mmCIF file of C-alpha atoms in Angstrom:
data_model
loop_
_atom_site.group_PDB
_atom_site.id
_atom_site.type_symbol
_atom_site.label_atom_id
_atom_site.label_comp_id
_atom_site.label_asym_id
_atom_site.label_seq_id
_atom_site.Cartn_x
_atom_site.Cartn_y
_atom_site.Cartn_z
ATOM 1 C CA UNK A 65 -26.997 22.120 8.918
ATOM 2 C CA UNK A 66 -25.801 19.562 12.388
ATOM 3 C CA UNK A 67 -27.837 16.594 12.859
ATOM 4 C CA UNK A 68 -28.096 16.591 16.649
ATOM 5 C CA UNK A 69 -29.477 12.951 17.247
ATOM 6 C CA UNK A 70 -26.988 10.278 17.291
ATOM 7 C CA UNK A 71 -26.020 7.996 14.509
ATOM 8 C CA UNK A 72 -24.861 3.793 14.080
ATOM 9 C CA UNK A 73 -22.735 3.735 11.571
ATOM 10 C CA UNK A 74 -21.426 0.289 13.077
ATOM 11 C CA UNK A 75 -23.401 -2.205 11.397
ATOM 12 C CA UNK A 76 -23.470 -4.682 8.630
ATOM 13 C CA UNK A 77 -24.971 -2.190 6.013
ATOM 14 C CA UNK A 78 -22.618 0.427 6.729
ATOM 15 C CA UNK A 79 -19.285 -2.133 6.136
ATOM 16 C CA UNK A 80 -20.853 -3.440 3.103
ATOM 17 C CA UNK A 81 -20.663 -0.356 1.317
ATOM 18 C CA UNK A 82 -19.926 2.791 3.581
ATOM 19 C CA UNK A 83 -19.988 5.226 0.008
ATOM 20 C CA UNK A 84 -23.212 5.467 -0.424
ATOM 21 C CA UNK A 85 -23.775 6.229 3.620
ATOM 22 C CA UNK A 86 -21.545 8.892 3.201
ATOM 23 C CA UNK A 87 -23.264 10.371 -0.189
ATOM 24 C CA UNK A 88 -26.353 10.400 1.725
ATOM 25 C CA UNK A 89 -24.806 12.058 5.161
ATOM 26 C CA UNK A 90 -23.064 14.807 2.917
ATOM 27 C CA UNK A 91 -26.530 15.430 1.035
ATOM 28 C CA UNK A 92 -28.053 15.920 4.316
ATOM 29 C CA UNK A 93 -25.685 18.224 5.816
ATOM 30 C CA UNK A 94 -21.764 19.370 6.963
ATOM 31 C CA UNK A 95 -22.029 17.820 10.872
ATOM 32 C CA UNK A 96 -23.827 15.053 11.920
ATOM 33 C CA UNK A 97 -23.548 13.453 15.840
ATOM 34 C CA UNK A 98 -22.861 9.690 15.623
ATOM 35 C CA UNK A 99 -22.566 7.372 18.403
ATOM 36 C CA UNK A 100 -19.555 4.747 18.991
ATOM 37 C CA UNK A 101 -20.193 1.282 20.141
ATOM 38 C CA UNK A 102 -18.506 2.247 23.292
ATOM 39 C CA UNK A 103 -21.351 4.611 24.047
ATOM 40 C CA UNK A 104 -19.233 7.934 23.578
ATOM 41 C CA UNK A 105 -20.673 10.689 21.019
ATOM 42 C CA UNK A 106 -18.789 12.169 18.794
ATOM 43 C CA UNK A 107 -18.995 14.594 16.094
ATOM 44 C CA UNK A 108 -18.911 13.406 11.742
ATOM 45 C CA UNK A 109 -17.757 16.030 9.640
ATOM 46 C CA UNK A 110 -18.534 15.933 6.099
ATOM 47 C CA UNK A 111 -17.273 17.568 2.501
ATOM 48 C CA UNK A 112 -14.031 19.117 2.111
ATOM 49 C CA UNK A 113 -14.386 22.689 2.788
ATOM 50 C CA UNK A 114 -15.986 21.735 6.574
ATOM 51 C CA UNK A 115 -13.267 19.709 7.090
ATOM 52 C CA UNK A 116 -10.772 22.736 6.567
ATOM 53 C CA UNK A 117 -12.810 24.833 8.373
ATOM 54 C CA UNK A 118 -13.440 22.327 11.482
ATOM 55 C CA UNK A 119 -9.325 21.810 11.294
ATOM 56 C CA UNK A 120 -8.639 25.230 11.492
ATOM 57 C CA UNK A 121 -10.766 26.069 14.246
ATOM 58 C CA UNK A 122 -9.164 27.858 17.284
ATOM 59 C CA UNK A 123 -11.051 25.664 19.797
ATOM 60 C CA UNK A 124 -10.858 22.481 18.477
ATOM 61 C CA UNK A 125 -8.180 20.383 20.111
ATOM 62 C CA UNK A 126 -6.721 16.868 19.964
ATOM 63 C CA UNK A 127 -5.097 16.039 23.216
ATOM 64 C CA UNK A 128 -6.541 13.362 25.180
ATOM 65 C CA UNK A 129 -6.010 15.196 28.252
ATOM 66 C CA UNK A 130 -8.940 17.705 27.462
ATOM 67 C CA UNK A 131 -11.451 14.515 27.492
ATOM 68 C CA UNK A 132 -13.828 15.234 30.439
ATOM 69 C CA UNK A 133 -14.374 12.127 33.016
ATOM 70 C CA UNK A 134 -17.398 10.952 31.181
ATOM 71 C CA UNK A 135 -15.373 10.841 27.736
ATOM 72 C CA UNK A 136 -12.447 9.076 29.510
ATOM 73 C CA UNK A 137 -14.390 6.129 30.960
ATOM 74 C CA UNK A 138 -15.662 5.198 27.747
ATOM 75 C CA UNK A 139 -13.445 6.195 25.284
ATOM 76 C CA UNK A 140 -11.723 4.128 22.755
ATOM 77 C CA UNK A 141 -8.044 5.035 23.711
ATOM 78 C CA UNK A 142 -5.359 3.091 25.117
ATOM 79 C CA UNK A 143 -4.707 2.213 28.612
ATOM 80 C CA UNK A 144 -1.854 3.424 30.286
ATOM 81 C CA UNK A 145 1.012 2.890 30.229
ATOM 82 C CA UNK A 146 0.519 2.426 26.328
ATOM 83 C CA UNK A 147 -1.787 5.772 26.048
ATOM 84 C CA UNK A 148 1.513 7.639 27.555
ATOM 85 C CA UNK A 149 4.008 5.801 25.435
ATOM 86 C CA UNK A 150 2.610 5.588 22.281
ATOM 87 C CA UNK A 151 -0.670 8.060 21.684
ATOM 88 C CA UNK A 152 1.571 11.033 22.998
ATOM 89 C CA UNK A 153 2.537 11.629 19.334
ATOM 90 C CA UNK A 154 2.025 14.402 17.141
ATOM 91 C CA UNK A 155 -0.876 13.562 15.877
ATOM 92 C CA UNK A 156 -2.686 13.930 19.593
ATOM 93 C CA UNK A 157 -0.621 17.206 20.728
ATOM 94 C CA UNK A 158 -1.608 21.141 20.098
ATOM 95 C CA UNK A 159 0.092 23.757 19.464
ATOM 96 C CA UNK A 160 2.478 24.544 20.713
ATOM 97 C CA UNK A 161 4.250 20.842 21.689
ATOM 98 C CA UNK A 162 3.108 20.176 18.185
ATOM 99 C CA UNK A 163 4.553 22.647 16.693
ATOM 100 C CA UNK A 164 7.842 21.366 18.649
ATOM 101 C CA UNK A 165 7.100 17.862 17.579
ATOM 102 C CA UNK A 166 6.213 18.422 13.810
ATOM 103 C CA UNK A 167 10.211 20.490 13.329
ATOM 104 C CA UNK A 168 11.588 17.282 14.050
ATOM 105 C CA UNK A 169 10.309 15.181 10.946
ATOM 106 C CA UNK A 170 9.583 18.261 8.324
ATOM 107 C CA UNK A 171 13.259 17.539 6.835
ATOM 108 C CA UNK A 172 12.412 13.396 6.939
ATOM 109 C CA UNK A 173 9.315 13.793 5.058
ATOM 110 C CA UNK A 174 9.681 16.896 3.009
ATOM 111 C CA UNK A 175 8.858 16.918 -0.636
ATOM 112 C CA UNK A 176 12.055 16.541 -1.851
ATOM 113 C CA UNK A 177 13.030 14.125 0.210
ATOM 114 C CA UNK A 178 10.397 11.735 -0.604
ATOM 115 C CA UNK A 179 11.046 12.833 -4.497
ATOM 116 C CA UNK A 180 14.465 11.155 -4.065
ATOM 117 C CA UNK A 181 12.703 8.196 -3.166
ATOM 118 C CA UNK A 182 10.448 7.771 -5.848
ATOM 119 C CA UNK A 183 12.725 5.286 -7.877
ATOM 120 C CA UNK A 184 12.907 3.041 -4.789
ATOM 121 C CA UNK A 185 9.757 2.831 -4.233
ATOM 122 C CA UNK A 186 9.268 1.590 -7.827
ATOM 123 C CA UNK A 187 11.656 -1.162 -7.147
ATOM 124 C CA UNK A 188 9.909 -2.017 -3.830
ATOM 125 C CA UNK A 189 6.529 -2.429 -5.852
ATOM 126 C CA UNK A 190 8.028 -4.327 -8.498
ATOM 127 C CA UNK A 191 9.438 -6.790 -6.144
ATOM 128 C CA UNK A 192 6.157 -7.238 -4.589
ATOM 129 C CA UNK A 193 4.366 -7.643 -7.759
ATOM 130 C CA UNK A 194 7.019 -10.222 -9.157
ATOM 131 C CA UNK A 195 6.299 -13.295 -7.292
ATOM 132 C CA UNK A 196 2.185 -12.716 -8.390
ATOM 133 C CA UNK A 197 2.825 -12.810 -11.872
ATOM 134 C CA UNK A 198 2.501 -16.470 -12.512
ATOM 135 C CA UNK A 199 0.227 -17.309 -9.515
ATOM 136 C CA UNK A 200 -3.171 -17.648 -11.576
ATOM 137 C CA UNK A 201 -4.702 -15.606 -8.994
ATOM 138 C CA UNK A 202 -4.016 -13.440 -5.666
ATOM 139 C CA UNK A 203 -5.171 -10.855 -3.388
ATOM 140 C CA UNK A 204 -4.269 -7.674 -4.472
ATOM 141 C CA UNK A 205 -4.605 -6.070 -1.113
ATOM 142 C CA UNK A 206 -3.344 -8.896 1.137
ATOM 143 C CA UNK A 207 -0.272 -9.373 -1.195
ATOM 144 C CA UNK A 208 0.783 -6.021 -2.350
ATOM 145 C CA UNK A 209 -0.879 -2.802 -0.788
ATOM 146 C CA UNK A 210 -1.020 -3.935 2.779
ATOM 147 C CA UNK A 211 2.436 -4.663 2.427
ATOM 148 C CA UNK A 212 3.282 -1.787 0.536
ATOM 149 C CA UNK A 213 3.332 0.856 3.085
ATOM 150 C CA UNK A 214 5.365 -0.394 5.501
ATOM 151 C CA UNK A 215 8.360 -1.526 3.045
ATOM 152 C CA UNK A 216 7.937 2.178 1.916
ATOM 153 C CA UNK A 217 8.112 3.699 5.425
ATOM 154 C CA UNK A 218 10.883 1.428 6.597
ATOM 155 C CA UNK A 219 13.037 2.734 4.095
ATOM 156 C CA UNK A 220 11.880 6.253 5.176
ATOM 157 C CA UNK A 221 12.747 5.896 8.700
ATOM 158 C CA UNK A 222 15.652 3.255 8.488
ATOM 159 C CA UNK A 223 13.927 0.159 9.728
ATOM 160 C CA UNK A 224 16.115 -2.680 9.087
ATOM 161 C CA UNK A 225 14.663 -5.104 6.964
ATOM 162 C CA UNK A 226 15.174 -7.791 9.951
ATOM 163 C CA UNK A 227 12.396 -5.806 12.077
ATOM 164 C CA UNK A 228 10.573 -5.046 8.699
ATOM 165 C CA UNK A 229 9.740 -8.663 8.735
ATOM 166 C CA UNK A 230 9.062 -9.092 12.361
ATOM 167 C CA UNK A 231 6.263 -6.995 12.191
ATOM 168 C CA UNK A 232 2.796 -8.129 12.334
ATOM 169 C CA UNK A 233 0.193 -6.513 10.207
ATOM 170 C CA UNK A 234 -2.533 -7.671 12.700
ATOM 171 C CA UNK A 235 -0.579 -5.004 15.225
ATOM 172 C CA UNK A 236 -2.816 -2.035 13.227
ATOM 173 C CA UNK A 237 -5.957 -3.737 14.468
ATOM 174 C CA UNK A 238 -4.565 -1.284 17.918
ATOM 175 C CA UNK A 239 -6.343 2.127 16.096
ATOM 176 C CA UNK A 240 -9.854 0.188 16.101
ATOM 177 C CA UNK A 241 -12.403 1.507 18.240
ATOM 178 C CA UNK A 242 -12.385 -0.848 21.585
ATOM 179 C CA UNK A 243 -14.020 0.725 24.636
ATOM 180 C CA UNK A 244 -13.086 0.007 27.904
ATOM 181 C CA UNK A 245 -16.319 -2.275 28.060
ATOM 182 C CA UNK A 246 -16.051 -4.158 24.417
ATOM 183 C CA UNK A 247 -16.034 -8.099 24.919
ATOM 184 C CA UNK A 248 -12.942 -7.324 22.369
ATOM 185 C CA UNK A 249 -11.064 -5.616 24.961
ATOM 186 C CA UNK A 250 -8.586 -8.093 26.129
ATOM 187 C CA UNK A 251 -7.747 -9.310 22.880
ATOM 188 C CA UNK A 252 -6.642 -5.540 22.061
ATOM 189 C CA UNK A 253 -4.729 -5.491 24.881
ATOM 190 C CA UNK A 254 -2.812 -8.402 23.895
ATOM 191 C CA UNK A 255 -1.980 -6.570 20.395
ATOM 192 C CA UNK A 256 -1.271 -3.551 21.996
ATOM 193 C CA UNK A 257 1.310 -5.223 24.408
ATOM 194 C CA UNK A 258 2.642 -7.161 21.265
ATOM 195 C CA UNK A 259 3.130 -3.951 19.644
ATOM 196 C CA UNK A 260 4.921 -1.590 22.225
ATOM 197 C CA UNK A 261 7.085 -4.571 22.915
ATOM 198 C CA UNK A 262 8.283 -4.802 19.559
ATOM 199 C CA UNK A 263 8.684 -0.801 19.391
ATOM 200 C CA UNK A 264 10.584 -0.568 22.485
ATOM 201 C CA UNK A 265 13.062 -4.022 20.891
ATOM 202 C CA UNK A 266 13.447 -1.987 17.554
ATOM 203 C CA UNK A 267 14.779 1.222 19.795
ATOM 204 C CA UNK A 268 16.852 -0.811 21.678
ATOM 205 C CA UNK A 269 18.391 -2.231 18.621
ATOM 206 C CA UNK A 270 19.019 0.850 16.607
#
């Protein structure tokens, strides 16, 4: 079943406690059309097997460049020349550049290569946790797993722990929806030049 009229999931209610929105959306069907604040429409898939099916699907595509005009002039995505430097990833490409792209890391992030890890990892969580222990109280998600992820990745990918400190957590505020019209907008652009300025000093430095 598709639920053709558009959805708000943007609101108060919805951030308060987005679970049981989503209990109710899967009860009601697979697809449901929802509606971004930036006025572009988009498509909600819901449940596990329509996700697989959705991903696998010979015409659906992720690159940017198949938005029509319409799509483009509202869309949440970066402006250039940050959309061409940094949403040209894998993540946004098709077969076949993706295929291209995704050889390069399967080695970096295979399964036994992230095994080997699995000690360090411990020791990066410990040392988080340590200076909590006698606090009385703390934020468990400020403190430890917002940090977590990026001590783990820099020791994936090599990031030294001097640009592992420069970074600014607020810089992942950049994959928020903003449309081109959002009062919001300049402030993301700020970030966003924040961001690919520190990317392009951390390839310099390597």
């Amino acid at each position: 079943m598709i639920n053709i009229k558009p959805m708000l999931l943007y609101n108060s209610a919805f951030y308060q406690n987005p679970y049981d929105s989503f209990q109710q959306l899967m009860q009601k069907g697979e697809i449901h059309r929802i509606k971004f604040p930036s006025g572009v429409c988009g498509w909600l898939v819901t449940g596990y097997d329509a996700a697989i099916k959705t991903l696998k699907h010979p015409k659906i595509r992720k690159n940017h460049k198949l938005g029509g005009a319409h799509w483009h002039s509202l869309a949440s995505i970066m402006p250039e020349p940050q959309h061409t430097h940094l949403q040209s990833h894998l993540l946004h490409q098709d077969p076949p550049r993706h295929t291209a792209l995704r050889a390069f890391i399967l080695e970096t992030f295979s399964a036994s290569r992230i095994e080997r890890f699995r000690e360090r990892v411990s020791l990066i969580a410990e040392r988080l946790l340590k200076p909590l222990q006698n606090v009385g109280e703390c934020d468990l998600i400020a403190d430890f797993a917002a940090k977590l992820p990026l001590r783990v990745l820099s020791e994936v990918i090599g990031l030294s722990d001097k640009h592992c400190s420069e970074f600014k957590p607020v810089w992942c505020k950049v994959v928020q929806p903003v449309g081109p019209h959002d009062g919001r907008r300049a402030a993301y652009i700020e970030l966003l030049t924040e961001l690919q300025s520190y990317i392009d000093t951390v390839i310099d430095e390597s």
